[in-house]
CSV table of C-alpha atoms in Angstrom, one decimal:
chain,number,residue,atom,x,y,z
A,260,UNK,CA,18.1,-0.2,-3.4
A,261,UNK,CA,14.6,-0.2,-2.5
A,262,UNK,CA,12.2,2.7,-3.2
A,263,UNK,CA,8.5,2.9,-1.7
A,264,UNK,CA,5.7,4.3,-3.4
A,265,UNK,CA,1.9,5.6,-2.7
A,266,UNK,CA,-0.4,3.1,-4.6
A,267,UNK,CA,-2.8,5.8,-3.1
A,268,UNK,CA,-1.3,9.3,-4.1
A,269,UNK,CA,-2.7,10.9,-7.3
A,270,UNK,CA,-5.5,11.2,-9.3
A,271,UNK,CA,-5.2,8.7,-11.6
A,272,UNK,CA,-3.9,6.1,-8.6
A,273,UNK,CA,-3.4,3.2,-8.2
A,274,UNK,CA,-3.5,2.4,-12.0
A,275,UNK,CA,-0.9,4.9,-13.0
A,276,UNK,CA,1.3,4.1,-10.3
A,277,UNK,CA,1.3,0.4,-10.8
A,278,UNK,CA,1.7,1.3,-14.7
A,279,UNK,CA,4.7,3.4,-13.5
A,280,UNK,CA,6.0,0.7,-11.1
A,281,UNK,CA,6.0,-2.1,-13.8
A,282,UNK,CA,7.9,0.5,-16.9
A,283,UNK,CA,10.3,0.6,-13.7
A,284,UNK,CA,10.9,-3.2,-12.4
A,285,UNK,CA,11.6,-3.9,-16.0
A,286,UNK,CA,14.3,-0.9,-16.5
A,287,UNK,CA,16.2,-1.7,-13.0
A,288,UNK,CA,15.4,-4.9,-12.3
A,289,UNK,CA,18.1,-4.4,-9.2
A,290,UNK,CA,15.9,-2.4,-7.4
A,291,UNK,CA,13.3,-3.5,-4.9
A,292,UNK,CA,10.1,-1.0,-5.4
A,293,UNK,CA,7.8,-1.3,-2.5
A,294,UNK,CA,4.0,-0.4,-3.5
A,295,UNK,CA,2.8,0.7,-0.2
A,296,UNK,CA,-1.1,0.6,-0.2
A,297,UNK,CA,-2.1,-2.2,-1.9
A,298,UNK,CA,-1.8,-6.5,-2.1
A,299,UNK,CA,-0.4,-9.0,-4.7
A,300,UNK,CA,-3.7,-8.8,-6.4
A,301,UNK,CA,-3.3,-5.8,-8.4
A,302,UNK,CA,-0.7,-7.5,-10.6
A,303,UNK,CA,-2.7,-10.2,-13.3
A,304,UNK,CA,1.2,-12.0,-11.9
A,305,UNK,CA,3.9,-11.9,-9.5
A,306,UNK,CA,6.8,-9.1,-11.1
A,307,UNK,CA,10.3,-9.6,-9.8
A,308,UNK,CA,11.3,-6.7,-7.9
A,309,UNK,CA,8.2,-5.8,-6.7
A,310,UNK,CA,7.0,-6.3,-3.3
A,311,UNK,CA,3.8,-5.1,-1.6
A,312,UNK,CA,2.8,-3.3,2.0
A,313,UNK,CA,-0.9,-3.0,3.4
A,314,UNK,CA,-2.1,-0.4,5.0
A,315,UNK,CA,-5.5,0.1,6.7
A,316,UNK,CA,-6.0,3.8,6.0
A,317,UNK,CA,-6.0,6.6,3.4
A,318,UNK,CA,-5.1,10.2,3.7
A,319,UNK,CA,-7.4,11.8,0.9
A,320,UNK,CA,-6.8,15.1,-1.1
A,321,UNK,CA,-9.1,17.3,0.7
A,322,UNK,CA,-7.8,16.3,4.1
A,323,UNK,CA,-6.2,18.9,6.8
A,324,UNK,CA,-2.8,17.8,6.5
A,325,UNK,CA,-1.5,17.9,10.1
A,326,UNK,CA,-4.8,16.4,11.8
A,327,UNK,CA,-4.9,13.3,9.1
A,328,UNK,CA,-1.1,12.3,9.8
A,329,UNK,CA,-1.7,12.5,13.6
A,330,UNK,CA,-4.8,10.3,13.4
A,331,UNK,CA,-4.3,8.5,10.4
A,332,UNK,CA,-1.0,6.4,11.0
A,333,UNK,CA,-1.5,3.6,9.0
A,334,UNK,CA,-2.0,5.7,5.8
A,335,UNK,CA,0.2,5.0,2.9
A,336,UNK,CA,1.7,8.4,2.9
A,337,UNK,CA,2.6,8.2,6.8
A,338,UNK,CA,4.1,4.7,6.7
A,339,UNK,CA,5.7,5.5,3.4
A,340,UNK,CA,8.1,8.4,5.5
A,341,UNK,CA,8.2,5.5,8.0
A,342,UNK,CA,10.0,3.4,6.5
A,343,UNK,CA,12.8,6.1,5.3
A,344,UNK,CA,13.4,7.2,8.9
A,345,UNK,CA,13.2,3.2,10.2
A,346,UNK,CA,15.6,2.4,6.9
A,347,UNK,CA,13.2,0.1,5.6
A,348,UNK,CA,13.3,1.9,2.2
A,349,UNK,CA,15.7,4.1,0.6
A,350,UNK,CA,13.0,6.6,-0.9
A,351,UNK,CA,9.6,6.9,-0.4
A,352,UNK,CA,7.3,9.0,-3.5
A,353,UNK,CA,4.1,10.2,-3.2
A,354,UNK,CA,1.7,11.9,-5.7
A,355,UNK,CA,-0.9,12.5,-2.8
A,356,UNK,CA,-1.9,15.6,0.0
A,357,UNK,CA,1.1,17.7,-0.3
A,358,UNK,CA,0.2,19.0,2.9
A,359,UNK,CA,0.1,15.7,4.4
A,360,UNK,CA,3.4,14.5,2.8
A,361,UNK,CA,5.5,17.7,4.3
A,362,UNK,CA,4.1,16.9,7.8
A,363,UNK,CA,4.5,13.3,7.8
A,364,UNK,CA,7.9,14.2,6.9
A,365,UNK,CA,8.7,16.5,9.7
A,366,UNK,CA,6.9,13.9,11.9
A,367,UNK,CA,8.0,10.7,10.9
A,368,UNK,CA,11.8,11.3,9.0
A,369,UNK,CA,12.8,14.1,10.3
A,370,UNK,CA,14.7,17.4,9.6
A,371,UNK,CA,18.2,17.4,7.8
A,372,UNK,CA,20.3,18.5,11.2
A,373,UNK,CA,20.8,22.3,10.5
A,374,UNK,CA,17.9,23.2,8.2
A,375,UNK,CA,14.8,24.8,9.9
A,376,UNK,CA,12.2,24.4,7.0
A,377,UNK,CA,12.5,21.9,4.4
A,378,UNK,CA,11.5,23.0,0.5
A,379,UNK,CA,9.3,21.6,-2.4
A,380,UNK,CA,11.7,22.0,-5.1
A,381,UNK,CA,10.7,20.9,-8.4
A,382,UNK,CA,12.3,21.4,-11.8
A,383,UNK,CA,10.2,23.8,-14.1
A,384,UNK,CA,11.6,23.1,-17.8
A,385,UNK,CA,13.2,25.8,-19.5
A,386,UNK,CA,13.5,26.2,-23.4
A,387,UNK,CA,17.1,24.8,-23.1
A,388,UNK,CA,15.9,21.9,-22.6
A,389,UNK,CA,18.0,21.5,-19.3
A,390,UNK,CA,15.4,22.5,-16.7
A,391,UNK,CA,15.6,24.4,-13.7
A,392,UNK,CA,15.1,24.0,-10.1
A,393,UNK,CA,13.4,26.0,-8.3
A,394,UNK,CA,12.6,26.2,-4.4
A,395,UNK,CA,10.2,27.2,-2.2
A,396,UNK,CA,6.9,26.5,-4.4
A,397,UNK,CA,4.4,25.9,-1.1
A,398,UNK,CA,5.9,23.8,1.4
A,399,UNK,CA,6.5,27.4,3.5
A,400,UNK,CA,4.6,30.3,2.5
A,401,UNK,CA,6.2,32.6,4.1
A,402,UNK,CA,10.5,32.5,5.1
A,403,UNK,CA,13.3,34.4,6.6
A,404,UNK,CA,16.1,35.0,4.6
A,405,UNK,CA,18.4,32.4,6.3
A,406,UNK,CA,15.7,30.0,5.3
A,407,UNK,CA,15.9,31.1,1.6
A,408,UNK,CA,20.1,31.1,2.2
A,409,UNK,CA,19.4,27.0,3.5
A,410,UNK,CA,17.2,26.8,0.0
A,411,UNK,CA,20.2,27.9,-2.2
A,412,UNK,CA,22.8,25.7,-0.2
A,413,UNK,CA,20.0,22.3,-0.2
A,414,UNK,CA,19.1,23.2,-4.4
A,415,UNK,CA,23.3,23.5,-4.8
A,416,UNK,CA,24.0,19.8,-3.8
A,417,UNK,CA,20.9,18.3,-5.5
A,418,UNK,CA,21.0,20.2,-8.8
A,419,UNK,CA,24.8,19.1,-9.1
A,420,UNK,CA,24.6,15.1,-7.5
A,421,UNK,CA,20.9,14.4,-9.0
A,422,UNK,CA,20.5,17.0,-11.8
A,423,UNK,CA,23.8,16.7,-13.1
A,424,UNK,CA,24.4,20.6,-13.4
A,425,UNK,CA,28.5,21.1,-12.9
A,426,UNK,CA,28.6,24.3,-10.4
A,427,UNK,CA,24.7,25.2,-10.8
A,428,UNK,CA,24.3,29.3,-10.6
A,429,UNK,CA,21.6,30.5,-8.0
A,430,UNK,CA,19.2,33.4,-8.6
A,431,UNK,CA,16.9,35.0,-6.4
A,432,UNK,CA,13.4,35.5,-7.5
A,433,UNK,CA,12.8,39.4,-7.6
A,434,UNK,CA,10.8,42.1,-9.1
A,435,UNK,CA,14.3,43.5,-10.8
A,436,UNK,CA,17.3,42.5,-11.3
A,437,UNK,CA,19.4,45.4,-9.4
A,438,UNK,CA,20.8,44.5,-5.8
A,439,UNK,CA,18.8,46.6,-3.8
A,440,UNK,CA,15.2,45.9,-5.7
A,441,UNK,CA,12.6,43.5,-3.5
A,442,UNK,CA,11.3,43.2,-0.2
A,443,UNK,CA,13.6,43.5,2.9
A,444,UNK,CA,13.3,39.8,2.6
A,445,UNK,CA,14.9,39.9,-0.7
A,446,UNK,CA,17.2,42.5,0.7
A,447,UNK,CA,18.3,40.4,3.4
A,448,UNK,CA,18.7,37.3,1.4
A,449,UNK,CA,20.5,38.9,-1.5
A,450,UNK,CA,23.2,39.7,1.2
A,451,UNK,CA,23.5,36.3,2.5
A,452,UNK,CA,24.0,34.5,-1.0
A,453,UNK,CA,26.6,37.5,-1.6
A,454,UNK,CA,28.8,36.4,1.4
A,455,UNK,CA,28.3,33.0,1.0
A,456,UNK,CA,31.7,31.2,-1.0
A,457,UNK,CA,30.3,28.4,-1.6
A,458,UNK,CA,27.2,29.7,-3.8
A,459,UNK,CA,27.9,30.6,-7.4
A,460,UNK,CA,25.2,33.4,-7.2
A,461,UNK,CA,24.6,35.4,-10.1
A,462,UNK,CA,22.3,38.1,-8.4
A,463,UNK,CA,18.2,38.6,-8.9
A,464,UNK,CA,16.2,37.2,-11.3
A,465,UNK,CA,13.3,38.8,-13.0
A,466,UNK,CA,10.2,36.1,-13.2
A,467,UNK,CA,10.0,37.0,-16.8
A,468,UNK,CA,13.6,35.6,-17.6
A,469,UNK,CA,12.9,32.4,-15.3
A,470,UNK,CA,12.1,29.5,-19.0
A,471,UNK,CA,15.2,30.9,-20.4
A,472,UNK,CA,16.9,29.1,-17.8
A,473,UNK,CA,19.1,32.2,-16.4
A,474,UNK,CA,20.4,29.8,-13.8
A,475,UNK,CA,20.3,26.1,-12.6
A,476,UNK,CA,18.8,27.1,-8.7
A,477,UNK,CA,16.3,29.3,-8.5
A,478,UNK,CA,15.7,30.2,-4.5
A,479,UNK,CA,12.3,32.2,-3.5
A,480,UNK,CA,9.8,32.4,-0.7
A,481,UNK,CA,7.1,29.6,-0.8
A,482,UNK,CA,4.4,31.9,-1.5
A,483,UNK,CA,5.7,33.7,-4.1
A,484,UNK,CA,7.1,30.5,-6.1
A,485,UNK,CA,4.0,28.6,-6.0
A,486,UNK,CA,2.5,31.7,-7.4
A,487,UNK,CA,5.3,30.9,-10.2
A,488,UNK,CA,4.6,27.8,-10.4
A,489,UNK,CA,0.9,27.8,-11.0
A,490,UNK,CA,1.0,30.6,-13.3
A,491,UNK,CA,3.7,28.9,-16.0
A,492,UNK,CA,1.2,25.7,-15.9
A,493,UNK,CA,-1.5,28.0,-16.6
A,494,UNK,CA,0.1,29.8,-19.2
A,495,UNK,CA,1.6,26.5,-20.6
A,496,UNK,CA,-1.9,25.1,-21.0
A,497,UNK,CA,-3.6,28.0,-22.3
A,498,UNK,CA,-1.1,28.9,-25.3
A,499,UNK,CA,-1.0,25.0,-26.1
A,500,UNK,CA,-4.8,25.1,-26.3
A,501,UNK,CA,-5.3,28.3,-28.2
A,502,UNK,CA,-2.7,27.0,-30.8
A,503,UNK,CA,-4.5,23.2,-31.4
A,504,UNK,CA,-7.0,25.7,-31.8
A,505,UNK,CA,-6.2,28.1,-34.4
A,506,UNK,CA,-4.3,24.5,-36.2
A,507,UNK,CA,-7.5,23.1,-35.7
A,508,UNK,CA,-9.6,26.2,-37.7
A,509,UNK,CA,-9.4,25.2,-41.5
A,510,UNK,CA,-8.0,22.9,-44.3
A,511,UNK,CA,-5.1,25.3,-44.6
A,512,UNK,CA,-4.4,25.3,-41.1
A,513,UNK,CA,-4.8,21.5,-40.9
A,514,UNK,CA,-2.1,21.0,-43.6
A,515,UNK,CA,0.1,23.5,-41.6
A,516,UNK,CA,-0.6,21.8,-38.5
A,517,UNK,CA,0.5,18.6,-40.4
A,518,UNK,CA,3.7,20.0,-41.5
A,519,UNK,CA,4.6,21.1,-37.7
A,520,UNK,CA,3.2,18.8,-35.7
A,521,UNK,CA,6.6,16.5,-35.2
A,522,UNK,CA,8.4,19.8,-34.2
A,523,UNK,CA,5.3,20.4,-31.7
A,524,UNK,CA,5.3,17.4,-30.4
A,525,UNK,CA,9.3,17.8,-29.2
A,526,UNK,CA,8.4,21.2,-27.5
A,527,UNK,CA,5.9,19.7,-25.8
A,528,UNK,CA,7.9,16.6,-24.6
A,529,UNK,CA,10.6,19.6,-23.4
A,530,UNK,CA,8.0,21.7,-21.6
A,531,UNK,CA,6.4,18.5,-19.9
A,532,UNK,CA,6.2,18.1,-15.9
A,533,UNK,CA,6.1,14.4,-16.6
A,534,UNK,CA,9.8,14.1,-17.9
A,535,UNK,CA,11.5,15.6,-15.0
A,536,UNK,CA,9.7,13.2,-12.2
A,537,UNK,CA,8.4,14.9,-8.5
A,538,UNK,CA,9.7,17.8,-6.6
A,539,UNK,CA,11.9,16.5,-3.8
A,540,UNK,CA,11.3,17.7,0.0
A,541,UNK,CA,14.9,18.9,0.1
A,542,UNK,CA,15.7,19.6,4.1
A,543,UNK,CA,14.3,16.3,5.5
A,544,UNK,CA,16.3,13.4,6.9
A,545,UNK,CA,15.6,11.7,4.0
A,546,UNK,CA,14.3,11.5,0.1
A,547,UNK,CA,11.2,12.1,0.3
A,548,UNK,CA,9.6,12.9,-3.2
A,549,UNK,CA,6.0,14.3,-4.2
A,550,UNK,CA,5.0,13.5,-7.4
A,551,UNK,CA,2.5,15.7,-9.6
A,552,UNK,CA,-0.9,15.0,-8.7
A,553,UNK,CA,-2.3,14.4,-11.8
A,554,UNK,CA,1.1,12.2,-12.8
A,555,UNK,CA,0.3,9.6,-15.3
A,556,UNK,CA,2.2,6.4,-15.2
A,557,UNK,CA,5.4,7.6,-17.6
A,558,UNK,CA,5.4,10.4,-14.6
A,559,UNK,CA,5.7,7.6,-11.9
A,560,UNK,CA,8.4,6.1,-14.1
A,561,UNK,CA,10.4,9.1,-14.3
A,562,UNK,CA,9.8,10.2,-10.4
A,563,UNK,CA,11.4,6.2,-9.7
A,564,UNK,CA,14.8,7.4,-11.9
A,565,UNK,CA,14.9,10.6,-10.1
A,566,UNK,CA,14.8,8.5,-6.8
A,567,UNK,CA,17.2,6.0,-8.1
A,568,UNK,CA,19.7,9.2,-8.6
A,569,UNK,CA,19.1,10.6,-5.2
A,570,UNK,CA,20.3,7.1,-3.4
A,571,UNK,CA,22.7,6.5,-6.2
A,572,UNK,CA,24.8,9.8,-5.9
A,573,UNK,CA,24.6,9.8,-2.2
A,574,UNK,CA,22.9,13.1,-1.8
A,575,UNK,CA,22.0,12.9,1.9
A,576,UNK,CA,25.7,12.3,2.5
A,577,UNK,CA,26.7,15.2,0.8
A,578,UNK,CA,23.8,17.7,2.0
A,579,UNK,CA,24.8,16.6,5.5
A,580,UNK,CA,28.6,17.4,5.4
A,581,UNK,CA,27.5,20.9,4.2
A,582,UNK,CA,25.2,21.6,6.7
A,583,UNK,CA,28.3,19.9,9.4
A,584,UNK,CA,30.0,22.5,7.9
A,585,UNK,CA,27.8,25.3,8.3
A,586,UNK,CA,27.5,24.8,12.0
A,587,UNK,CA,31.4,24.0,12.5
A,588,UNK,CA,31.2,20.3,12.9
């Protein structure tokens, strides 16, 4: 198996992804990892498994995505979707440009045959502990409701073959939970999942109910699941600061803070981006995964495994028979 990696996406790069890279050669030493970016001199020595690709150019953060992929076609994030589309790697990860990722994608890898709009689907953790994946978060603000009926089908098949969910449920994002509630996108959408066999669909989901994990797939326009997206980090952040601050306020509160902090500290792990990897471009010709820009190196670790499983369980096998069957092949 060999996976590629951006020594150049994130804001902690390339230290954290090396970091990453190394946890990884060590754990699957089978696998080839393929730092694209960067030269045998960022290792202090030569690490089995690990093998190195220059490139001459960068695609930075505050680029326009679709005009830095054209022009910039030595950057690490369009020669990383390169190599999946020439088979030169298995996988190719990036914490970098979103924007830029998505269109070297459709550029340079390609649509999944029978899916108009690929989706950023990553899993949001729930207090389960199991997750949840949900798709569109940005990669298409806006989407007709065959596109968010393509979402459910593409979530399905990685949720059960990567996640490990047996017969994952899909929701549909809404403002109620009644069939009828939503926009006639919603509307539209709801109807398609209905009449679709293959979906276990449980109905709408309320946004409220979304960390108690009500179902394995969640499926909503891109616009309104970044919007989710953003908002539970934000939220995450801010009651996680308020309560190191009220811990933090006196001796008894201290001692308190003592007593509870193991118990905080699991919670934390749970409800932490980093232990579920990237968000995989689900839709394109082949895995293609963006990791969290501000991943650290145990994030790069984790985003390597979740790669691993995509090859592993042969998900692009598997999305492609249901989309053959979808058009009658």
């Amino acid at each position: 198996m060999r996976i590629a990696i951006d020594a150049h996406g994130g804001d902690h790069a390339p230290q954290a992804v090396i970091e990453g890279v190394k946890m990884a050669a060590r754990e699957w030493p089978d696998t080839t990892i393929i730092l694209v970016g960067c030269d045998e001199s960022v290792l202090p020595e030569p690490l089995p498994g690990v093998v190195f690709k220059k490139v001459t150019e960068v695609i930075e953060p505050d680029d326009e995505p679709v005009r830095s992929v054209r022009r910039k076609k030595d950057s690490s994030i369009v020669v990383g979707c390169r190599m999946v589309k020439e088979k030169e790697a298995d996988a190719f990860i990036s914490g970098g440009n979103t924007g830029a990722l998505m269109a070297a994608g459709l550029f340079y890898t390609g649509r999944l045959p029978g899916v108009d709009r690929p989706a950023l689907a990553p899993v949001l953790p729930t207090l389960s502990g199991k997750g949840i994946l949900v798709l569109d978060v940005g990669a298409n603000p806006e989407a007709r409701a065959e596109h968010l009926h393509q979402y459910a089908k593409l979530g399905s098949v990685y949720a059960e073959r990567v996640l490990g969910f047996e017969a994952p449920r899909v929701g549909l994002l809404n403002i109620g939970t009644e069939e009828g509630k939503g926009t006639e996108l919603n509307k539209a959408a709801f109807a398609l999942f209905q009449e679709d066999e293959s979906l276990r669909f449980l109905g709408n989901v309320e946004a409220r109910e979304v960390l108690y994990g009500p179902c394995e797939v969640l499926v909503c326009d891109g616009y309104s699941g970044n919007i989710l997206l953003k908002n539970t980090e934000g939220v995450a952040k801010a009651v996680f600061d308020r309560l190191k601050q009220v811990l933090t306020q006196n001796l008894l509160t201290k001692l308190a803070g003592a007593i509870l902090k193991p118990g905080l500290k699991r919670f934390a792990k749970e409800m932490d981006y980093k232990e579920h990897g990237g968000a995989p471009l689900l839709g394109l010709a082949g895995p293609i995964i963006k990791a969290h820009g501000s991943s650290d190196a145990t994030a790069f670790f984790n985003a390597i495994r979740q790669a691993r499983r995509f090859v592993e369980n042969n998900v692009m096998v598997q999305l492609e028979a249901e989309f053959s069957r979808g058009r009658g092949e």
